[in-house]
Amino acid sequence: MPRAYDDDNIFARILRGEIPNDTVAENDHALAFRDIAPKAPSHVLVIPKGRYVSFEDFAAHGTEAEITGFMRLCAEVVAIEGLGLEAGNQGFRAITNAGAHGVQEVAHFHLHIMGGRMMGPMLSLRD
Ligand code: AMP
């Protein structure tokens, strides 16, 4: 996916406060909110506040402060949702989709953190 960022994507509009969201946690560099169509009892999206299209864009071009802020917010979400292994919980799945083959719907990098049920096996070769 090209690096060009569309400022009208729905998560950019959430960050600008134009669309409401169900916030779970926030810091200077990232926002976590509940997915509008949850696929698990706990389904939270974590997004950087900067203009990054995809995982690779963020990983390559995010500043160290942005990447650290993003990752720490992910840890906070796992703790808030009661999913973390360190706290003796059952765990979770964290995934990100990129581009056409990743079936990415919203072109602003986001990590899905899902848990609260058995998430099932990973895809098979032909799924
Ligand atoms: P992806 O296919 O990885 O791009 O996932 C996009 C996700 O964003 C989907 O799980 C949608 O349900 C979710 N989504 C779309 N619009 C909203 C919204 N306004 N608030 C919260 N989640 C949303």
mmCIF file of N, CA and C and ligand atoms in Angstrom:
data_model
loop_
_atom_site.group_PDB
_atom_site.id
_atom_site.type_symbol
_atom_site.label_atom_id
_atom_site.label_comp_id
_atom_site.label_asym_id
_atom_site.label_seq_id
_atom_site.Cartn_x
_atom_site.Cartn_y
_atom_site.Cartn_z
ATOM 1 N N MET A 1 0.858 -1.196 0.000
ATOM 2 C CA MET A 1 0.000 0.000 0.000
ATOM 3 C C MET A 1 0.893 1.245 0.000
ATOM 4 N N PRO A 2 0.605 2.205 -0.857
ATOM 5 C CA PRO A 2 1.434 3.413 -0.878
ATOM 6 C C PRO A 2 1.324 4.185 0.423
ATOM 7 N N ARG A 3 2.329 5.023 0.687
ATOM 8 C CA ARG A 3 2.368 5.740 1.950
ATOM 9 C C ARG A 3 1.335 6.867 2.003
ATOM 10 N N ALA A 4 0.783 7.278 0.847
ATOM 11 C CA ALA A 4 -0.179 8.381 0.816
ATOM 12 C C ALA A 4 -1.302 8.136 1.814
ATOM 13 N N TYR A 5 -1.568 9.126 2.633
ATOM 14 C CA TYR A 5 -2.529 8.989 3.721
ATOM 15 C C TYR A 5 -3.777 9.800 3.410
ATOM 16 N N ASP A 6 -4.936 9.186 3.571
ATOM 17 C CA ASP A 6 -6.216 9.855 3.300
ATOM 18 C C ASP A 6 -6.753 10.465 4.597
ATOM 19 N N ASP A 7 -6.759 11.776 4.680
ATOM 20 C CA ASP A 7 -7.200 12.441 5.913
ATOM 21 C C ASP A 7 -8.697 12.299 6.176
ATOM 22 N N ASP A 8 -9.423 11.728 5.227
ATOM 23 C CA ASP A 8 -10.868 11.541 5.433
ATOM 24 C C ASP A 8 -11.205 10.134 5.904
ATOM 25 N N ASN A 9 -10.193 9.282 6.163
ATOM 26 C CA ASN A 9 -10.538 7.938 6.644
ATOM 27 C C ASN A 9 -11.204 8.043 8.020
ATOM 28 N N ILE A 10 -11.988 7.022 8.352
ATOM 29 C CA ILE A 10 -12.872 7.120 9.523
ATOM 30 C C ILE A 10 -12.102 7.271 10.832
ATOM 31 N N PHE A 11 -10.909 6.700 10.919
ATOM 32 C CA PHE A 11 -10.149 6.827 12.173
ATOM 33 C C PHE A 11 -9.523 8.217 12.291
ATOM 34 N N ALA A 12 -9.173 8.826 11.164
ATOM 35 C CA ALA A 12 -8.707 10.223 11.200
ATOM 36 C C ALA A 12 -9.846 11.112 11.712
ATOM 37 N N ARG A 13 -11.052 10.807 11.288
ATOM 38 C CA ARG A 13 -12.206 11.609 11.724
ATOM 39 C C ARG A 13 -12.491 11.377 13.214
ATOM 40 N N ILE A 14 -12.282 10.157 13.693
ATOM 41 C CA ILE A 14 -12.409 9.884 15.136
ATOM 42 C C ILE A 14 -11.369 10.697 15.905
ATOM 43 N N LEU A 15 -10.129 10.713 15.409
ATOM 44 C CA LEU A 15 -9.061 11.460 16.098
ATOM 45 C C LEU A 15 -9.351 12.955 16.130
ATOM 46 N N ARG A 16 -10.027 13.467 15.104
ATOM 47 C CA ARG A 16 -10.373 14.893 15.089
ATOM 48 C C ARG A 16 -11.631 15.193 15.903
ATOM 49 N N GLY A 17 -12.272 14.147 16.445
ATOM 50 C CA GLY A 17 -13.473 14.339 17.253
ATOM 51 C C GLY A 17 -14.725 14.541 16.425
ATOM 52 N N GLU A 18 -14.661 14.211 15.131
ATOM 53 C CA GLU A 18 -15.831 14.404 14.253
ATOM 54 C C GLU A 18 -16.821 13.246 14.369
ATOM 55 N N ILE A 19 -16.324 12.100 14.838
ATOM 56 C CA ILE A 19 -17.148 10.894 14.999
ATOM 57 C C ILE A 19 -16.915 10.389 16.416
ATOM 58 N N PRO A 20 -17.977 10.009 17.128
ATOM 59 C CA PRO A 20 -17.776 9.525 18.503
ATOM 60 C C PRO A 20 -17.083 8.167 18.534
ATOM 61 N N ASN A 21 -16.475 7.879 19.673
ATOM 62 C CA ASN A 21 -15.881 6.543 19.843
ATOM 63 C C ASN A 21 -16.005 6.151 21.302
ATOM 64 N N ASP A 22 -15.914 4.848 21.543
ATOM 65 C CA ASP A 22 -16.009 4.307 22.899
ATOM 66 C C ASP A 22 -14.572 4.090 23.396
ATOM 67 N N THR A 23 -13.994 5.151 23.961
ATOM 68 C CA THR A 23 -12.581 5.122 24.341
ATOM 69 C C THR A 23 -12.326 4.180 25.519
ATOM 70 N N VAL A 24 -11.276 3.383 25.395
ATOM 71 C CA VAL A 24 -10.824 2.492 26.473
ATOM 72 C C VAL A 24 -9.640 3.117 27.207
ATOM 73 N N ALA A 25 -8.728 3.707 26.451
ATOM 74 C CA ALA A 25 -7.540 4.339 27.044
ATOM 75 C C ALA A 25 -6.899 5.240 25.992
ATOM 76 N N GLU A 26 -6.059 6.157 26.463
ATOM 77 C CA GLU A 26 -5.444 7.123 25.551
ATOM 78 C C GLU A 26 -4.155 7.626 26.174
ATOM 79 N N ASN A 27 -3.161 7.934 25.348
ATOM 80 C CA ASN A 27 -1.989 8.677 25.833
ATOM 81 C C ASN A 27 -1.619 9.710 24.762
ATOM 82 N N ASP A 28 -0.448 10.317 24.887
ATOM 83 C CA ASP A 28 -0.075 11.387 23.952
ATOM 84 C C ASP A 28 0.021 10.903 22.508
ATOM 85 N N HIS A 29 0.311 9.632 22.320
ATOM 86 C CA HIS A 29 0.632 9.141 20.977
ATOM 87 C C HIS A 29 -0.366 8.156 20.397
ATOM 88 N N ALA A 30 -1.302 7.665 21.192
ATOM 89 C CA ALA A 30 -2.193 6.615 20.697
ATOM 90 C C ALA A 30 -3.558 6.672 21.392
ATOM 91 N N LEU A 31 -4.543 6.112 20.702
ATOM 92 C CA LEU A 31 -5.919 6.050 21.212
ATOM 93 C C LEU A 31 -6.403 4.608 21.083
ATOM 94 N N ALA A 32 -7.112 4.124 22.107
ATOM 95 C CA ALA A 32 -7.700 2.779 22.074
ATOM 96 C C ALA A 32 -9.198 2.915 22.278
ATOM 97 N N PHE A 33 -9.963 2.271 21.389
ATOM 98 C CA PHE A 33 -11.431 2.355 21.476
ATOM 99 C C PHE A 33 -12.037 1.034 21.030
ATOM 100 N N ARG A 34 -13.294 0.815 21.438
ATOM 101 C CA ARG A 34 -13.955 -0.456 21.134
ATOM 102 C C ARG A 34 -14.368 -0.511 19.665
ATOM 103 N N ASP A 35 -14.152 -1.695 19.053
ATOM 104 C CA ASP A 35 -14.580 -1.899 17.667
ATOM 105 C C ASP A 35 -16.104 -1.830 17.610
ATOM 106 N N ILE A 36 -16.616 -1.151 16.594
ATOM 107 C CA ILE A 36 -18.057 -0.948 16.466
ATOM 108 C C ILE A 36 -18.794 -2.255 16.134
ATOM 109 N N ALA A 37 -18.082 -3.221 15.585
ATOM 110 C CA ALA A 37 -18.665 -4.530 15.240
ATOM 111 C C ALA A 37 -17.788 -5.624 15.855
ATOM 112 N N PRO A 38 -17.870 -5.795 17.177
ATOM 113 C CA PRO A 38 -16.912 -6.687 17.863
ATOM 114 C C PRO A 38 -17.011 -8.140 17.407
ATOM 115 N N LYS A 39 -15.845 -8.771 17.271
ATOM 116 C CA LYS A 39 -15.765 -10.188 16.886
ATOM 117 C C LYS A 39 -15.464 -11.069 18.092
ATOM 118 N N ALA A 40 -15.385 -10.474 19.268
ATOM 119 C CA ALA A 40 -15.096 -11.205 20.503
ATOM 120 C C ALA A 40 -15.651 -10.372 21.658
ATOM 121 N N PRO A 41 -15.853 -10.976 22.827
ATOM 122 C CA PRO A 41 -16.376 -10.207 23.969
ATOM 123 C C PRO A 41 -15.555 -8.952 24.247
ATOM 124 N N SER A 42 -14.258 -9.048 24.060
ATOM 125 C CA SER A 42 -13.389 -7.870 24.159
ATOM 126 C C SER A 42 -12.742 -7.671 22.799
ATOM 127 N N HIS A 43 -13.004 -6.526 22.166
ATOM 128 C CA HIS A 43 -12.423 -6.236 20.841
ATOM 129 C C HIS A 43 -12.109 -4.743 20.796
ATOM 130 N N VAL A 44 -10.836 -4.440 20.990
ATOM 131 C CA VAL A 44 -10.385 -3.047 21.086
ATOM 132 C C VAL A 44 -9.412 -2.755 19.947
ATOM 133 N N LEU A 45 -9.546 -1.582 19.350
ATOM 134 C CA LEU A 45 -8.630 -1.124 18.306
ATOM 135 C C LEU A 45 -7.674 -0.108 18.921
ATOM 136 N N VAL A 46 -6.390 -0.270 18.667
ATOM 137 C CA VAL A 46 -5.398 0.702 19.130
ATOM 138 C C VAL A 46 -4.812 1.375 17.898
ATOM 139 N N ILE A 47 -4.846 2.712 17.871
ATOM 140 C CA ILE A 47 -4.341 3.451 16.706
ATOM 141 C C ILE A 47 -3.332 4.507 17.152
ATOM 142 N N PRO A 48 -2.308 4.729 16.326
ATOM 143 C CA PRO A 48 -1.421 5.869 16.612
ATOM 144 C C PRO A 48 -2.158 7.157 16.268
ATOM 145 N N LYS A 49 -1.778 8.250 16.900
ATOM 146 C CA LYS A 49 -2.408 9.534 16.586
ATOM 147 C C LYS A 49 -1.807 10.164 15.325
ATOM 148 N N GLY A 50 -0.647 9.679 14.914
ATOM 149 C CA GLY A 50 -0.010 10.186 13.699
ATOM 150 C C GLY A 50 -0.637 9.589 12.458
ATOM 151 N N ARG A 51 -0.247 10.166 11.296
ATOM 152 C CA ARG A 51 -0.834 9.789 10.016
ATOM 153 C C ARG A 51 -0.061 8.622 9.393
ATOM 154 N N TYR A 52 -0.424 7.384 9.800
ATOM 155 C CA TYR A 52 0.248 6.196 9.297
ATOM 156 C C TYR A 52 -0.793 5.265 8.676
ATOM 157 N N VAL A 53 -0.517 4.816 7.460
ATOM 158 C CA VAL A 53 -1.485 4.025 6.702
ATOM 159 C C VAL A 53 -1.599 2.591 7.219
ATOM 160 N N SER A 54 -0.452 2.017 7.565
ATOM 161 C CA SER A 54 -0.417 0.577 7.830
ATOM 162 C C SER A 54 0.655 0.255 8.857
ATOM 163 N N PHE A 55 0.684 -1.009 9.257
ATOM 164 C CA PHE A 55 1.718 -1.475 10.193
ATOM 165 C C PHE A 55 3.118 -1.150 9.685
ATOM 166 N N GLU A 56 3.351 -1.468 8.404
ATOM 167 C CA GLU A 56 4.715 -1.278 7.885
ATOM 168 C C GLU A 56 5.081 0.194 7.853
ATOM 169 N N ASP A 57 4.098 1.041 7.531
ATOM 170 C CA ASP A 57 4.326 2.488 7.500
ATOM 171 C C ASP A 57 4.720 2.965 8.900
ATOM 172 N N PHE A 58 3.957 2.536 9.903
ATOM 173 C CA PHE A 58 4.235 2.946 11.280
ATOM 174 C C PHE A 58 5.581 2.396 11.758
ATOM 175 N N ALA A 59 5.822 1.121 11.474
ATOM 176 C CA ALA A 59 7.071 0.487 11.931
ATOM 177 C C ALA A 59 8.288 1.156 11.292
ATOM 178 N N ALA A 60 8.144 1.578 10.028
ATOM 179 C CA ALA A 60 9.279 2.173 9.323
ATOM 180 C C ALA A 60 9.449 3.655 9.638
ATOM 181 N N HIS A 61 8.339 4.368 9.817
ATOM 182 C CA HIS A 61 8.414 5.826 9.874
ATOM 183 C C HIS A 61 7.989 6.437 11.203
ATOM 184 N N GLY A 62 7.397 5.663 12.096
ATOM 185 C CA GLY A 62 7.010 6.203 13.395
ATOM 186 C C GLY A 62 8.241 6.599 14.197
ATOM 187 N N THR A 63 8.111 7.643 15.006
ATOM 188 C CA THR A 63 9.232 8.023 15.876
ATOM 189 C C THR A 63 9.314 7.027 17.035
ATOM 190 N N GLU A 64 10.453 7.025 17.724
ATOM 191 C CA GLU A 64 10.591 6.111 18.872
ATOM 192 C C GLU A 64 9.545 6.431 19.936
ATOM 193 N N ALA A 65 9.258 7.710 20.144
ATOM 194 C CA ALA A 65 8.253 8.090 21.142
ATOM 195 C C ALA A 65 6.867 7.585 20.729
ATOM 196 N N GLU A 66 6.553 7.692 19.435
ATOM 197 C CA GLU A 66 5.242 7.222 18.961
ATOM 198 C C GLU A 66 5.118 5.710 19.105
ATOM 199 N N ILE A 67 6.183 4.994 18.729
ATOM 200 C CA ILE A 67 6.132 3.529 18.803
ATOM 201 C C ILE A 67 6.048 3.071 20.251
ATOM 202 N N THR A 68 6.833 3.688 21.115
ATOM 203 C CA THR A 68 6.770 3.334 22.536
ATOM 204 C C THR A 68 5.392 3.667 23.109
ATOM 205 N N GLY A 69 4.884 4.842 22.787
ATOM 206 C CA GLY A 69 3.567 5.235 23.290
ATOM 207 C C GLY A 69 2.484 4.282 22.830
ATOM 208 N N PHE A 70 2.570 3.883 21.575
ATOM 209 C CA PHE A 70 1.594 2.944 21.019
ATOM 210 C C PHE A 70 1.653 1.600 21.747
ATOM 211 N N MET A 71 2.865 1.070 21.896
ATOM 212 C CA MET A 71 3.009 -0.249 22.517
ATOM 213 C C MET A 71 2.587 -0.234 23.984
ATOM 214 N N ARG A 72 2.929 0.831 24.695
ATOM 215 C CA ARG A 72 2.537 0.915 26.106
ATOM 216 C C ARG A 72 1.015 0.999 26.238
ATOM 217 N N LEU A 73 0.366 1.678 25.287
ATOM 218 C CA LEU A 73 -1.091 1.741 25.353
ATOM 219 C C LEU A 73 -1.698 0.359 25.087
ATOM 220 N N CYS A 74 -1.077 -0.408 24.192
ATOM 221 C CA CYS A 74 -1.539 -1.786 23.965
ATOM 222 C C CYS A 74 -1.474 -2.582 25.271
ATOM 223 N N ALA A 75 -0.380 -2.442 25.989
ATOM 224 C CA ALA A 75 -0.239 -3.163 27.263
ATOM 225 C C ALA A 75 -1.323 -2.717 28.249
ATOM 226 N N GLU A 76 -1.614 -1.418 28.235
ATOM 227 C CA GLU A 76 -2.643 -0.897 29.139
ATOM 228 C C GLU A 76 -4.019 -1.496 28.797
ATOM 229 N N VAL A 77 -4.302 -1.598 27.503
ATOM 230 C CA VAL A 77 -5.580 -2.163 27.064
ATOM 231 C C VAL A 77 -5.700 -3.619 27.518
ATOM 232 N N VAL A 78 -4.627 -4.383 27.322
ATOM 233 C CA VAL A 78 -4.642 -5.795 27.733
ATOM 234 C C VAL A 78 -4.939 -5.898 29.229
ATOM 235 N N ALA A 79 -4.339 -5.016 30.011
ATOM 236 C CA ALA A 79 -4.572 -5.040 31.463
ATOM 237 C C ALA A 79 -5.998 -4.617 31.795
ATOM 238 N N ILE A 80 -6.475 -3.539 31.175
ATOM 239 C CA ILE A 80 -7.831 -3.042 31.445
ATOM 240 C C ILE A 80 -8.879 -4.104 31.111
ATOM 241 N N GLU A 81 -8.645 -4.798 30.005
ATOM 242 C CA GLU A 81 -9.618 -5.790 29.538
ATOM 243 C C GLU A 81 -9.493 -7.122 30.280
ATOM 244 N N GLY A 82 -8.483 -7.233 31.136
ATOM 245 C CA GLY A 82 -8.314 -8.464 31.911
ATOM 246 C C GLY A 82 -7.903 -9.651 31.064
ATOM 247 N N LEU A 83 -6.985 -9.403 30.122
ATOM 248 C CA LEU A 83 -6.607 -10.448 29.170
ATOM 249 C C LEU A 83 -5.188 -10.962 29.358
ATOM 250 N N GLY A 84 -4.367 -10.282 30.130
ATOM 251 C CA GLY A 84 -2.931 -10.534 30.139
ATOM 252 C C GLY A 84 -2.501 -11.806 30.844
ATOM 253 N N LEU A 85 -1.523 -12.466 30.274
ATOM 254 C CA LEU A 85 -0.999 -13.696 30.870
ATOM 255 C C LEU A 85 -0.300 -13.427 32.192
ATOM 256 N N GLU A 86 0.405 -12.291 32.285
ATOM 257 C CA GLU A 86 1.125 -11.976 33.527
ATOM 258 C C GLU A 86 0.190 -11.898 34.718
ATOM 259 N N ALA A 87 -1.054 -11.499 34.457
ATOM 260 C CA ALA A 87 -2.037 -11.391 35.540
ATOM 261 C C ALA A 87 -2.827 -12.684 35.712
ATOM 262 N N GLY A 88 -2.413 -13.734 35.011
ATOM 263 C CA GLY A 88 -3.054 -15.036 35.179
ATOM 264 C C GLY A 88 -4.311 -15.211 34.347
ATOM 265 N N ASN A 89 -4.493 -14.381 33.322
ATOM 266 C CA ASN A 89 -5.673 -14.504 32.468
ATOM 267 C C ASN A 89 -5.423 -15.483 31.315
ATOM 268 N N GLN A 90 -6.439 -15.628 30.467
ATOM 269 C CA GLN A 90 -6.402 -16.663 29.434
ATOM 270 C C GLN A 90 -5.748 -16.222 28.126
ATOM 271 N N GLY A 91 -5.405 -14.938 28.026
ATOM 272 C CA GLY A 91 -4.723 -14.487 26.824
ATOM 273 C C GLY A 91 -5.650 -13.841 25.809
ATOM 274 N N PHE A 92 -5.127 -13.581 24.631
ATOM 275 C CA PHE A 92 -5.841 -12.778 23.627
ATOM 276 C C PHE A 92 -5.165 -12.971 22.276
ATOM 277 N N ARG A 93 -5.757 -12.365 21.238
ATOM 278 C CA ARG A 93 -5.123 -12.315 19.921
ATOM 279 C C ARG A 93 -4.962 -10.862 19.520
ATOM 280 N N ALA A 94 -3.810 -10.509 18.978
ATOM 281 C CA ALA A 94 -3.561 -9.167 18.450
ATOM 282 C C ALA A 94 -3.182 -9.301 16.989
ATOM 283 N N ILE A 95 -3.961 -8.651 16.114
ATOM 284 C CA ILE A 95 -3.676 -8.755 14.675
ATOM 285 C C ILE A 95 -3.800 -7.388 14.009
ATOM 286 N N THR A 96 -3.119 -7.259 12.870
ATOM 287 C CA THR A 96 -3.297 -6.061 12.057
ATOM 288 C C THR A 96 -3.408 -6.485 10.597
ATOM 289 N N ASN A 97 -4.310 -5.861 9.874
ATOM 290 C CA ASN A 97 -4.518 -6.142 8.460
ATOM 291 C C ASN A 97 -3.879 -5.021 7.647
ATOM 292 N N ALA A 98 -3.272 -5.389 6.514
ATOM 293 C CA ALA A 98 -2.623 -4.382 5.666
ATOM 294 C C ALA A 98 -2.953 -4.634 4.201
ATOM 295 N N GLY A 99 -3.503 -3.616 3.558
ATOM 296 C CA GLY A 99 -3.712 -3.668 2.117
ATOM 297 C C GLY A 99 -4.746 -4.681 1.666
ATOM 298 N N ALA A 100 -4.713 -4.985 0.375
ATOM 299 C CA ALA A 100 -5.732 -5.827 -0.241
ATOM 300 C C ALA A 100 -5.682 -7.261 0.290
ATOM 301 N N HIS A 101 -4.517 -7.860 0.311
ATOM 302 C CA HIS A 101 -4.424 -9.247 0.778
ATOM 303 C C HIS A 101 -4.671 -9.356 2.274
ATOM 304 N N GLY A 102 -4.367 -8.304 3.011
ATOM 305 C CA GLY A 102 -4.659 -8.304 4.442
ATOM 306 C C GLY A 102 -6.115 -7.967 4.731
ATOM 307 N N VAL A 103 -6.854 -7.573 3.681
ATOM 308 C CA VAL A 103 -8.262 -7.164 3.800
ATOM 309 C C VAL A 103 -8.392 -6.046 4.852
ATOM 310 N N GLN A 104 -7.632 -4.990 4.606
ATOM 311 C CA GLN A 104 -7.675 -3.810 5.475
ATOM 312 C C GLN A 104 -8.793 -2.898 5.001
ATOM 313 N N GLU A 105 -9.745 -2.603 5.900
ATOM 314 C CA GLU A 105 -10.885 -1.744 5.534
ATOM 315 C C GLU A 105 -10.576 -0.274 5.772
ATOM 316 N N VAL A 106 -9.894 0.015 6.858
ATOM 317 C CA VAL A 106 -9.629 1.408 7.216
ATOM 318 C C VAL A 106 -8.126 1.668 7.087
ATOM 319 N N ALA A 107 -7.777 2.634 6.225
ATOM 320 C CA ALA A 107 -6.366 2.872 5.892
ATOM 321 C C ALA A 107 -5.694 3.836 6.872
ATOM 322 N N HIS A 108 -5.861 3.543 8.144
ATOM 323 C CA HIS A 108 -5.084 4.190 9.215
ATOM 324 C C HIS A 108 -4.659 3.029 10.102
ATOM 325 N N PHE A 109 -3.348 2.849 10.313
ATOM 326 C CA PHE A 109 -2.853 1.695 11.035
ATOM 327 C C PHE A 109 -3.617 1.465 12.337
ATOM 328 N N HIS A 110 -4.026 0.215 12.575
ATOM 329 C CA HIS A 110 -4.693 -0.138 13.832
ATOM 330 C C HIS A 110 -4.375 -1.578 14.174
ATOM 331 N N LEU A 111 -4.250 -1.822 15.472
ATOM 332 C CA LEU A 111 -4.063 -3.177 15.981
ATOM 333 C C LEU A 111 -5.370 -3.612 16.627
ATOM 334 N N HIS A 112 -5.861 -4.789 16.217
ATOM 335 C CA HIS A 112 -7.045 -5.369 16.865
ATOM 336 C C HIS A 112 -6.560 -6.181 18.065
ATOM 337 N N ILE A 113 -7.077 -5.906 19.247
ATOM 338 C CA ILE A 113 -6.807 -6.741 20.424
ATOM 339 C C ILE A 113 -8.132 -7.410 20.788
ATOM 340 N N MET A 114 -8.165 -8.738 20.685
ATOM 341 C CA MET A 114 -9.413 -9.489 20.854
ATOM 342 C C MET A 114 -9.239 -10.616 21.866
ATOM 343 N N GLY A 115 -10.231 -10.776 22.719
ATOM 344 C CA GLY A 115 -10.174 -11.864 23.692
ATOM 345 C C GLY A 115 -11.497 -12.015 24.408
ATOM 346 N N GLY A 116 -11.450 -12.820 25.465
ATOM 347 C CA GLY A 116 -12.674 -13.100 26.199
ATOM 348 C C GLY A 116 -13.350 -14.377 25.740
ATOM 349 N N ARG A 117 -12.782 -15.009 24.725
ATOM 350 C CA ARG A 117 -13.234 -16.324 24.271
ATOM 351 C C ARG A 117 -12.060 -16.998 23.573
ATOM 352 N N MET A 118 -12.196 -18.310 23.347
ATOM 353 C CA MET A 118 -11.192 -19.024 22.563
ATOM 354 C C MET A 118 -11.232 -18.461 21.140
ATOM 355 N N MET A 119 -10.096 -17.983 20.629
ATOM 356 C CA MET A 119 -10.106 -17.300 19.340
ATOM 357 C C MET A 119 -10.026 -18.246 18.146
ATOM 358 N N GLY A 120 -9.773 -19.515 18.375
ATOM 359 C CA GLY A 120 -9.724 -20.473 17.268
ATOM 360 C C GLY A 120 -8.354 -20.489 16.607
ATOM 361 N N PRO A 121 -8.186 -21.440 15.677
ATOM 362 C CA PRO A 121 -6.872 -21.594 15.045
ATOM 363 C C PRO A 121 -6.577 -20.456 14.077
ATOM 364 N N MET A 122 -5.326 -20.308 13.712
ATOM 365 C CA MET A 122 -4.948 -19.379 12.659
ATOM 366 C C MET A 122 -5.474 -19.909 11.329
ATOM 367 N N LEU A 123 -5.426 -19.075 10.286
ATOM 368 C CA LEU A 123 -5.896 -19.492 8.967
ATOM 369 C C LEU A 123 -5.082 -20.673 8.458
ATOM 370 N N SER A 124 -5.726 -21.491 7.603
ATOM 371 C CA SER A 124 -4.966 -22.516 6.926
ATOM 372 C C SER A 124 -4.444 -21.940 5.604
ATOM 373 N N LEU A 125 -3.650 -22.697 4.895
ATOM 374 C CA LEU A 125 -2.986 -22.190 3.684
ATOM 375 C C LEU A 125 -3.977 -21.617 2.683
ATOM 376 N N ARG A 126 -5.173 -22.216 2.561
ATOM 377 C CA ARG A 126 -6.101 -21.792 1.502
ATOM 378 C C ARG A 126 -7.274 -20.965 2.003
ATOM 379 N N ASP A 127 -7.353 -20.638 3.267
ATOM 380 C CA ASP A 127 -8.469 -19.828 3.778
ATOM 381 C C ASP A 127 -8.447 -18.421 3.171
HETATM 382 P P1 AMP B 1 -9.667 -3.640 9.252
HETATM 383 O O1 AMP B 1 -10.402 -4.579 8.347
HETATM 384 O O2 AMP B 1 -8.499 -4.285 9.923
HETATM 385 O O3 AMP B 1 -9.299 -2.356 8.536
HETATM 386 O O4 AMP B 1 -10.659 -3.305 10.422
HETATM 387 C C1 AMP B 1 -11.411 -2.133 10.530
HETATM 388 C C2 AMP B 1 -12.237 -2.256 11.773
HETATM 389 O O5 AMP B 1 -12.756 -0.980 12.107
HETATM 390 C C3 AMP B 1 -13.441 -3.212 11.650
HETATM 391 O O6 AMP B 1 -13.326 -4.245 12.634
HETATM 392 C C4 AMP B 1 -14.642 -2.301 11.916
HETATM 393 O O7 AMP B 1 -15.666 -2.944 12.635
HETATM 394 C C5 AMP B 1 -14.017 -1.160 12.691
HETATM 395 N N1 AMP B 1 -14.714 0.122 12.608
HETATM 396 C C6 AMP B 1 -15.153 0.756 11.503
HETATM 397 N N2 AMP B 1 -15.715 1.928 11.813
HETATM 398 C C7 AMP B 1 -15.616 2.048 13.163
HETATM 399 C C8 AMP B 1 -16.006 3.050 14.114
HETATM 400 N N3 AMP B 1 -16.629 4.177 13.726
HETATM 401 N N4 AMP B 1 -15.752 2.846 15.426
HETATM 402 C C9 AMP B 1 -15.134 1.704 15.821
HETATM 403 N N5 AMP B 1 -14.733 0.739 14.975
HETATM 404 C C10 AMP B 1 -14.975 0.899 13.672
#
